[in-house]
Coordinates of C-alpha atoms and ligand atoms in Angstrom, one line a residue:
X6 CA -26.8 -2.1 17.0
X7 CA -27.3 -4.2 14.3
X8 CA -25.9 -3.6 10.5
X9 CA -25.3 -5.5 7.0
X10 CA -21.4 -5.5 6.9
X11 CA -19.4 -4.8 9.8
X12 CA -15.8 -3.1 8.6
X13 CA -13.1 -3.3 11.1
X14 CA -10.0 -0.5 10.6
X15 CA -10.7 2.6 9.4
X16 CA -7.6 3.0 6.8
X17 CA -8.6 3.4 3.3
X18 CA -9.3 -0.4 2.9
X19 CA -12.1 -0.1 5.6
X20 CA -13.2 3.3 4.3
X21 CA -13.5 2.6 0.6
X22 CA -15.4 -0.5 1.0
X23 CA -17.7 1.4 3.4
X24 CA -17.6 4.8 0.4
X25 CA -19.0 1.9 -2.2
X26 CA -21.5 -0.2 0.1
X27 CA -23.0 3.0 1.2
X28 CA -23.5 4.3 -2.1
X29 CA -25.7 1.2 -3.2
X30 CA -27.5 1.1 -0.1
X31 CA -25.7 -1.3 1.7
X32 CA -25.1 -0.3 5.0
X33 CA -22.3 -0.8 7.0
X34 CA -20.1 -0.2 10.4
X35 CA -16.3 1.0 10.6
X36 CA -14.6 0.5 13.8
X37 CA -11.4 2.2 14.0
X38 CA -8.8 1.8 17.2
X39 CA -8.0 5.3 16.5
X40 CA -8.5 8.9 16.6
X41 CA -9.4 10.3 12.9
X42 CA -5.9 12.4 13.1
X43 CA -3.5 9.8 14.3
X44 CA -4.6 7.9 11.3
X45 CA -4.3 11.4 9.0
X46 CA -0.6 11.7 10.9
X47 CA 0.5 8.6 8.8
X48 CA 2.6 8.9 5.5
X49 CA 2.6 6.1 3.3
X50 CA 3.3 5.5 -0.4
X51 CA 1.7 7.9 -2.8
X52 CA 1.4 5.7 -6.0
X53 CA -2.1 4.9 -7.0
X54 CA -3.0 2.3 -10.1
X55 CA -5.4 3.5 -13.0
X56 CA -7.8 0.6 -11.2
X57 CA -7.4 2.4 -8.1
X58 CA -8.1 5.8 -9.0
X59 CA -11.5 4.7 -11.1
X60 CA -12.6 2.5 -8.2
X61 CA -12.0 6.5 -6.0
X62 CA -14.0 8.0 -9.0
X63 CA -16.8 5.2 -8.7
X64 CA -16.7 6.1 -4.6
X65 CA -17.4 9.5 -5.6
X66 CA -14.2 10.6 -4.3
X67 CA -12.2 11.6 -6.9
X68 CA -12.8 15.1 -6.9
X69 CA -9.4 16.2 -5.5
X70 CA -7.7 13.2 -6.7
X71 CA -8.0 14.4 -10.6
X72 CA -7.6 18.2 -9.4
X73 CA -4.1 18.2 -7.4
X74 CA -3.3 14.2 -8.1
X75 CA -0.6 14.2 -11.2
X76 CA -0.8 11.4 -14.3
X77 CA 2.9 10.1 -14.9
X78 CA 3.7 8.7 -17.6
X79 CA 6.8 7.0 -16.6
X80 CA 9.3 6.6 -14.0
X81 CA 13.2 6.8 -14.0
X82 CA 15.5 3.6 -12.8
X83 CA 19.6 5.0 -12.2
X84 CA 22.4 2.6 -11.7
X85 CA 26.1 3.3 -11.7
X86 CA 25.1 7.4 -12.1
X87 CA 23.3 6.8 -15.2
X88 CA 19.3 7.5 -15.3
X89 CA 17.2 5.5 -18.3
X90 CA 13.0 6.3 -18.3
X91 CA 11.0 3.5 -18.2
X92 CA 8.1 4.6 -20.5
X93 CA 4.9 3.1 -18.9
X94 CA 2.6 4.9 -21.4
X95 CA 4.5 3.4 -24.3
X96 CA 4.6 0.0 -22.6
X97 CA 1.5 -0.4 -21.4
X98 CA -0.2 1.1 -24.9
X99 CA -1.3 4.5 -22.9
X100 CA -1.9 3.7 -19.4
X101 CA 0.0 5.5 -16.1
X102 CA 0.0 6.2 -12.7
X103 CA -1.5 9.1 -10.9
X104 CA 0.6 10.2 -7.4
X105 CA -1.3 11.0 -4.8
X106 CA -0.7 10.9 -1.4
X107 CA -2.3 8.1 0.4
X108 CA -3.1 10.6 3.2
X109 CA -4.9 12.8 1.3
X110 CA -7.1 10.3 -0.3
X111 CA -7.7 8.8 3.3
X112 CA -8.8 12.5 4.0
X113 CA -10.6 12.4 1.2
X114 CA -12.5 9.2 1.7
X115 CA -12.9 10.2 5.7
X116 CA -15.0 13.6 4.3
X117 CA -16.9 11.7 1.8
X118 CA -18.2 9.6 4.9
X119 CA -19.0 12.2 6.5
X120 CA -20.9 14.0 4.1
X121 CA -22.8 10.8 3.2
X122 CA -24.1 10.1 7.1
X123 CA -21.9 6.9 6.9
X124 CA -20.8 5.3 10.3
X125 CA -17.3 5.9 11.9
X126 CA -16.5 4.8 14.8
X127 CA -12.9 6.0 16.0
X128 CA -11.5 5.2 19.3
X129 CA -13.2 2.1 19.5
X130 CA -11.1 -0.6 22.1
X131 CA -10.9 -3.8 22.1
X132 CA -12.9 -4.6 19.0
X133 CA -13.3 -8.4 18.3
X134 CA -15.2 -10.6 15.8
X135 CA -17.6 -12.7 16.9
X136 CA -19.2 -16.2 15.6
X137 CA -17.3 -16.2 12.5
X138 CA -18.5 -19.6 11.4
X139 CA -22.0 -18.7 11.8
X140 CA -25.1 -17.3 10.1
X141 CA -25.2 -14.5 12.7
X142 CA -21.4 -12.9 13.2
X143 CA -21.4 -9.9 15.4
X144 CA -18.7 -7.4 16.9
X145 CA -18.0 -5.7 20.0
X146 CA -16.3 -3.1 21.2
X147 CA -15.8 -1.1 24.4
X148 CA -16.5 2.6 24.8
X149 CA -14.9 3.0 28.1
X150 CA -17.1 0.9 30.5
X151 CA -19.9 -0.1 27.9
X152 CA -19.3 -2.9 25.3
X153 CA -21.4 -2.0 22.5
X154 CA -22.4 -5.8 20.4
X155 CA -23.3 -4.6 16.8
X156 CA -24.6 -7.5 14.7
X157 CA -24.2 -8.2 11.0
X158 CA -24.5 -10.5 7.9
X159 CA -20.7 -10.0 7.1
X160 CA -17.5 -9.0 8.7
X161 CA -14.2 -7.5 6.5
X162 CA -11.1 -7.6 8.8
X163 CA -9.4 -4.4 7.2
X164 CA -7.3 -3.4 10.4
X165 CA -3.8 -3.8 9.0
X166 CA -1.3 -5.9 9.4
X167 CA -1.3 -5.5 13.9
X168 CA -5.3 -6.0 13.7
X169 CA -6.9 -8.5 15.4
X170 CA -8.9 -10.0 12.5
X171 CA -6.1 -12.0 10.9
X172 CA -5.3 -13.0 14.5
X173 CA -8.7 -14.0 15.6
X174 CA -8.2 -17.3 12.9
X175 CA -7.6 -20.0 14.7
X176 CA -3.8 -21.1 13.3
X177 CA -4.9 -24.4 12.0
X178 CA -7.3 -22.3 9.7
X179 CA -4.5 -20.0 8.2
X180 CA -1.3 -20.2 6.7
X181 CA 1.0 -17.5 6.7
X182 CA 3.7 -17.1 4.0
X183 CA 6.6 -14.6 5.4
X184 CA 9.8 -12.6 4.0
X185 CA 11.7 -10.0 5.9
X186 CA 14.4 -8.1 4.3
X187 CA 18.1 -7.3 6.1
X188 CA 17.4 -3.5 5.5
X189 CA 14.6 -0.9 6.4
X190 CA 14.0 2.7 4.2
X191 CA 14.4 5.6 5.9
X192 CA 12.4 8.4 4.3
X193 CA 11.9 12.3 4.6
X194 CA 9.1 14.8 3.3
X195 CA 10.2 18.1 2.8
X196 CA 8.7 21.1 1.4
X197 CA 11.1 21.3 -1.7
X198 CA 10.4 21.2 -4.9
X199 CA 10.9 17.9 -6.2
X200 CA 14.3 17.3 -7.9
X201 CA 12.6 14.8 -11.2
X202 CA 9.2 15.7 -12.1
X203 CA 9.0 11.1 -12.8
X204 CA 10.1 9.1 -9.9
X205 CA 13.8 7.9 -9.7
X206 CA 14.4 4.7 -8.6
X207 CA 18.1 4.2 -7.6
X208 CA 20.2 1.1 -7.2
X209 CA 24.0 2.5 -5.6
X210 CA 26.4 0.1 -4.3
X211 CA 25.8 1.9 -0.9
X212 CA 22.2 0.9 -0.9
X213 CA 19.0 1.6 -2.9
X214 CA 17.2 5.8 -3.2
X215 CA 14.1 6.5 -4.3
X216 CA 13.7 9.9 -5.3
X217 CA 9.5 10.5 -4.7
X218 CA 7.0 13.7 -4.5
X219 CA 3.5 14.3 -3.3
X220 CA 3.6 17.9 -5.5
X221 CA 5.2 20.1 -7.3
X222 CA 6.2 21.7 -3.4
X223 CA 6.6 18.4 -1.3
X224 CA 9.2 16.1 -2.0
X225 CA 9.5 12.7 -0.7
X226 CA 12.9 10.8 -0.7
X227 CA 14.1 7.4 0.6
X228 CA 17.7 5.6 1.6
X229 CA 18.0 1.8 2.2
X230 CA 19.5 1.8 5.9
X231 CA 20.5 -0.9 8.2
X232 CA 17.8 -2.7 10.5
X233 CA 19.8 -1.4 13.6
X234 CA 19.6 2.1 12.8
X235 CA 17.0 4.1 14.6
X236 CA 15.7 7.7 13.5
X237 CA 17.5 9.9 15.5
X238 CA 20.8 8.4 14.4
X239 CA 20.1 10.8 11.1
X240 CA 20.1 14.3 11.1
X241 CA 18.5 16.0 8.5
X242 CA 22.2 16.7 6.8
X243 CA 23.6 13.3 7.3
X244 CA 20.6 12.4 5.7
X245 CA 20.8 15.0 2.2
X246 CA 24.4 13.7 2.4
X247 CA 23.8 10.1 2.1
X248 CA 21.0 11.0 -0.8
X249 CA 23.1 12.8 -2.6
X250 CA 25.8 10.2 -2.8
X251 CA 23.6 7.4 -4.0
X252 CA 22.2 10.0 -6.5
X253 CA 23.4 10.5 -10.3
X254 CA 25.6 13.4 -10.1
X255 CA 23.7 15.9 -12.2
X256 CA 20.3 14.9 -9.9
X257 CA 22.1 15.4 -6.6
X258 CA 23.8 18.8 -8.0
X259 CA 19.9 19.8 -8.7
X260 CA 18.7 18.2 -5.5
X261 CA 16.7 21.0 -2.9
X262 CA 17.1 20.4 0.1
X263 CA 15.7 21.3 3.6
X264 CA 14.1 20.9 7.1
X265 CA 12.1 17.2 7.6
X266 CA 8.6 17.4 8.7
X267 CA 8.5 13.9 8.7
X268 CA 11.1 11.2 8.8
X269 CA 10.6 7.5 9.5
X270 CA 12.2 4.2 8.8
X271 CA 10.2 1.2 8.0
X272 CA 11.2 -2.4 7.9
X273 CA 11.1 -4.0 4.3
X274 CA 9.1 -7.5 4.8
X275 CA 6.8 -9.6 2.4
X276 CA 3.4 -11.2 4.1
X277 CA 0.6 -13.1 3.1
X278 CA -1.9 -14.8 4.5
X279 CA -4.1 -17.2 3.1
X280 CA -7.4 -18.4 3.0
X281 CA -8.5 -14.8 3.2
X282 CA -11.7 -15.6 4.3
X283 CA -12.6 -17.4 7.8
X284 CA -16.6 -18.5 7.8
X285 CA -18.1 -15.1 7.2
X286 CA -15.2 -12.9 8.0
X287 CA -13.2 -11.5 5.0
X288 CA -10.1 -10.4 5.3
X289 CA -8.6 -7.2 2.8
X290 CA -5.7 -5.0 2.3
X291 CA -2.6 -5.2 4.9
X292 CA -4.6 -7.1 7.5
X293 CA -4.1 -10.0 5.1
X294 CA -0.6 -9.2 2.9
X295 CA 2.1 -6.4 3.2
X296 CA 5.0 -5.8 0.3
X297 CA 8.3 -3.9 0.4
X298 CA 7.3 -0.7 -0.9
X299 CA 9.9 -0.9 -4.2
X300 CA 6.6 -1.6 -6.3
X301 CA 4.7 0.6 -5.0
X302 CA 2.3 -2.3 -4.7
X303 CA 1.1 -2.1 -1.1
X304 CA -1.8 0.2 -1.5
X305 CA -2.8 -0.6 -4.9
X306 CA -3.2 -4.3 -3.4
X307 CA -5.5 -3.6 -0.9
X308 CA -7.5 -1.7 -3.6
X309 CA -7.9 -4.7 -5.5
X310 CA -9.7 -6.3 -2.5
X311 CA -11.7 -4.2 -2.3
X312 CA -12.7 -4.2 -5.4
X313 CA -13.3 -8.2 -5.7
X314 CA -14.4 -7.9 -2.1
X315 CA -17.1 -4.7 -3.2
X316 CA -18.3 -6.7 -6.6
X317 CA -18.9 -10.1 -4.4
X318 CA -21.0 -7.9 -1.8
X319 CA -23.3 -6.6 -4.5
X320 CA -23.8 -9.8 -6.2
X321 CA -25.1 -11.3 -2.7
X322 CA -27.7 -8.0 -1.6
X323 CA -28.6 -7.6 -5.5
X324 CA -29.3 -10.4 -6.9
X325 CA -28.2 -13.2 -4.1
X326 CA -25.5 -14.6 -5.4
X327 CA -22.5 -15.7 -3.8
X328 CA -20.0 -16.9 -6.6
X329 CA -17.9 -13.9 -5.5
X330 CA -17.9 -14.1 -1.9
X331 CA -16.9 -18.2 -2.2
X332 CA -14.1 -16.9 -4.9
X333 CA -13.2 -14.0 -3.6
X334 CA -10.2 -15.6 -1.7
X335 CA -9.0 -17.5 -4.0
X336 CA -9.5 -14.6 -6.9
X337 CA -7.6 -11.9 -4.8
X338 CA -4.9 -13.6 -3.9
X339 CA -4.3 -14.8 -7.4
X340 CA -4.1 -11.0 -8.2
X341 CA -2.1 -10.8 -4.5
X342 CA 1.2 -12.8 -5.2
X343 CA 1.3 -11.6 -8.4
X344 CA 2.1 -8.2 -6.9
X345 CA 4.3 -9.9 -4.2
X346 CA 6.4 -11.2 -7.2
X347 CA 6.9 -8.0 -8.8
X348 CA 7.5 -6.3 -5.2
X349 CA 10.2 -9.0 -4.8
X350 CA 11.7 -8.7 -7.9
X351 CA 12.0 -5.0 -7.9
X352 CA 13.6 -4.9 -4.3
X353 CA 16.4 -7.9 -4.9
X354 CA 17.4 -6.3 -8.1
X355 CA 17.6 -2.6 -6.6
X356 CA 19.1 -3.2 -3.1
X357 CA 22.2 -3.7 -1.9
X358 CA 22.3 -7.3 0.2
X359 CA 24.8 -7.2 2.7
X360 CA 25.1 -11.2 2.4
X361 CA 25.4 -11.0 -1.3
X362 CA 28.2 -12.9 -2.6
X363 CA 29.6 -11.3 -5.4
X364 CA 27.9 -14.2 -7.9
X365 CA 24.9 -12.7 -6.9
X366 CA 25.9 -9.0 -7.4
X367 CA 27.3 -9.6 -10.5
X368 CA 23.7 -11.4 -11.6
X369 CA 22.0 -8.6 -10.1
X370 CA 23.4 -5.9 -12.1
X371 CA 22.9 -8.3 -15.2
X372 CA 19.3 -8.2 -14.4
X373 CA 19.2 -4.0 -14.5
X374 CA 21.2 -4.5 -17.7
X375 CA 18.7 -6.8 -19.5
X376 CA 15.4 -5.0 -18.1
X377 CA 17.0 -1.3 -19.6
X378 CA 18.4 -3.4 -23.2
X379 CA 15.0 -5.5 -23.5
X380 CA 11.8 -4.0 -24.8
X381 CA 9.9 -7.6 -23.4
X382 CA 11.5 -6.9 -20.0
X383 CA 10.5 -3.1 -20.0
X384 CA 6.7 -4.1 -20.9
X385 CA 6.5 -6.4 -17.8
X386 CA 7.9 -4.1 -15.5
X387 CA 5.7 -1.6 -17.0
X388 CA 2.3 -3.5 -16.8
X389 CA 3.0 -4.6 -13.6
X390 CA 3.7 -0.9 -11.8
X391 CA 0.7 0.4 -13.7
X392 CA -1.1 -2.2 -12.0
X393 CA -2.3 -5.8 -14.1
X394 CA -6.1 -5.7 -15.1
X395 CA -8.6 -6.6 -12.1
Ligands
APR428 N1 -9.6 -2.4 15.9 C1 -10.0 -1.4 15.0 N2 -9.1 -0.9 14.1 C2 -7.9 -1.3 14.1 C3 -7.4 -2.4 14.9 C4 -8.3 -3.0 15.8 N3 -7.9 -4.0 16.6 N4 -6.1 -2.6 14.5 C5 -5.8 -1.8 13.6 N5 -6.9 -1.0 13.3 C6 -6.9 0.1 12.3 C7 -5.6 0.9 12.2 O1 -5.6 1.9 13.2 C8 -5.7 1.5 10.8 O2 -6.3 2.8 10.8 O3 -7.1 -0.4 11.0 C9 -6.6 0.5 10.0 C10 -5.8 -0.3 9.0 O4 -5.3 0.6 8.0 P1 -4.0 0.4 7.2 O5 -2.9 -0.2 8.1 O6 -3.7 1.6 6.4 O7 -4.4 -0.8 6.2 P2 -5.3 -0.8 4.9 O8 -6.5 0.0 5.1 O9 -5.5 -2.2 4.4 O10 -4.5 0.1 3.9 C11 -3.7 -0.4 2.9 O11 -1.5 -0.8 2.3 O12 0.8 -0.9 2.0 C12 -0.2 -0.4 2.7 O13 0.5 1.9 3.1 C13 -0.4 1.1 2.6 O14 -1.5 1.6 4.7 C14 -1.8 1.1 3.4 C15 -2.3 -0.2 3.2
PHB429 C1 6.2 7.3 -2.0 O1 6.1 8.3 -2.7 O2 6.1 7.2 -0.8 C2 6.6 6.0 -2.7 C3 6.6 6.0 -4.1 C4 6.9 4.8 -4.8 C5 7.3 3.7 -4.1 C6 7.3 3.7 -2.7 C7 7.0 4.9 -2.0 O3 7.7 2.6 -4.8

């Protein structure tokens, strides 16, 4: 088989790259380890950037986005039972967020392939990239006993932070750049109403809430728990409990609660990786940098690889040049630790650290007390969760 850019990971990285190469008439490949509804089980975050959700509009995907998607306009930080609105409309002079599940825009982006004739290959094993360094990269992959070779001019490694694209760099060629945080989030969807119509980000001396929604009938909420404690440690009511103590008290008195149909914890860890390009293998999204999910960066960051990573493509099959393919590493990663800073900043000042001296509490809740008091300090955090320009 032979195509112009082989993707690797079919997760919205891999699809939306595909969505916007197809629609110029570049074609393309996406090899995915596996089946369509394992990767439609995942939740993840549900916060996309303004960027993000023209670049889903551009993929002519943004149909459902603007229909059931909602616009906020700001998001809520509580500390020491008091709630204050962080006005991103006001702060970023009139942009906002839109929450949408990052499932249902991976639906979304799956149908649009679909629709368009475009190539998805799930199920495929062993993939691996091929004669990076040269002119003529290819991929293969096994379909039981057959190994399939499909040849390209390009090859995006956008298969997450386990895929093999990253790894297939030799080490001398990479350098890796890692943080991992003494707590994990344990989160619940429910089909409740949402208990803030904004987002409520909690810092509570017995760990860090977040207080999130996919709609007006499916709430999503999060507790900072310890590394060494596993899922079925929490029952649902141990779980509404522990919410409802690291709530304010009128929020937890309006809390609904009721059964989980999903619960998870995930480890909090910073990653990057960099060069993010190996010969003629790019590298985009996870596969390439992960952030603690207090930003609600880690999404949003992969979109903005793509759309460097998109813009480079079409410069090299419309008018042959390659200024944004030989930038394209350094320019998204400029964009990429900007985002790791502000995931940083917003985890160590909401969390509780349980090697914190009390120096360093004390700062910490000096921090909250500046950002809430300081109009400057509001703006960055503003214009940093609605996502900085492109
Ligand atoms: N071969 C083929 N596909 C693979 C391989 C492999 N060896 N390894 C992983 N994959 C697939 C995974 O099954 C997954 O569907 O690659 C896809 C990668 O998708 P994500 O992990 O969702 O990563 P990405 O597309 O970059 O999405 C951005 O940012 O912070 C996160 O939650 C956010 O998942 C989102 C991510
Ligand atoms: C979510 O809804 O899953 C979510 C929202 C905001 C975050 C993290 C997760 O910062």
């Amino acid at each position: 088989m032979k195509t112009q850019v082989g993707i690797i990971g079919g997760g919205p990285s891999g699809l939306l790259l595909s969505q916007l190469l197809h629609l110029k008439g570049i074609d393309n490949v996406v090899l995915e380890r596996q089946s369509r509804e394992y990767v439609l089980g995942r939740i993840r975050a549900g916060v996309l950037e303004h960027g993000f959700a023209d670049l889903m509009r551009e993929a002519e995907c943004g149909e459902r986005m603007d229909a059931e998607g909602e616009i906020h306009h700001g998001i809520f930080i509580a500390h020491d039972g008091v709630k204050s609105r962080v006005d991103l409309f006001e702060h970023t002079g009139g942009n906002s967020v839109m929450v949408y599940g990052q499932t249902e825009l991976t639906r979304d982006l799956y149908e649009a392939r679909d629709k368009m004739g475009g190539k998805v290959i799930h199920n495929a094993e062993d993939v691996k990239p091929h004669d990076m360094l040269t002119d003529a990269p290819y991929l293969t992959y096994r379909n039981g006993d057959e190994v399939i070779r499909i040849d390209c001019d390009y090859i995006i490694g956008a298969d997450g932070f386990h895929g093999v694209s990253r790894k297939s760099i030799p080490a001398d060629q990479i350098r890796e750049y890692e943080k991992v945080y003494p707590f994990g989030w344990l989160g619940v969807l429910s089909r409740t109403k949402p208990v803030s119509e904004e987002l409520i980000y909690n810092k509570h001396e017995r760990g860090f809430a977040l207080c999130s929604l996919r709609s007006q009938v499916l709430s999503r909420y999060y507790i900072q728990v310890p590394l060494t404690d596993k899922v079925e440690d929490w029952s649902d009511d141990d779980f509404w409990a522990e919410l409802k103590r690291r709530l304010p008290v009128e929020v937890a008195d309006a809390l609904e609660t009721g059964p989980s149909i999903e619960k998870s914890i995930a480890p909090l860890r910073s990653f990057v990786a960099e060069p993010m390009r190996y010969g003629n293998m790019f590298l985009a999204g996870d596969a390439a940098h992960i952030v603690p999910p207090t930003g609600a960066r880690g999404l949003n960051s992969a979109a903005s690889d793509i759309y460097y990573l998109y813009h480079a493509l079409l410069d090299h099959y419309q008018k042959g040049d390659d200024t944004g393919l030989d930038s394209y590493s350094d320019t998204a990663l400029a964009r990429i630790w900007k985002a790791q800073r502000f995931s940083w900043w917003m985890t160590t000042m909401l969390h509780r650290f349980p090697d914190n001296i009390e120096y360093d509490n004390r700062l910490q809740q000096t921090e909250l007390e500046y950002l809430l008091s300081s109009k400057a300090a509001m703006t960055s955090l503003a214009e940093n969760y609605v996502g900085l320009p492109f």
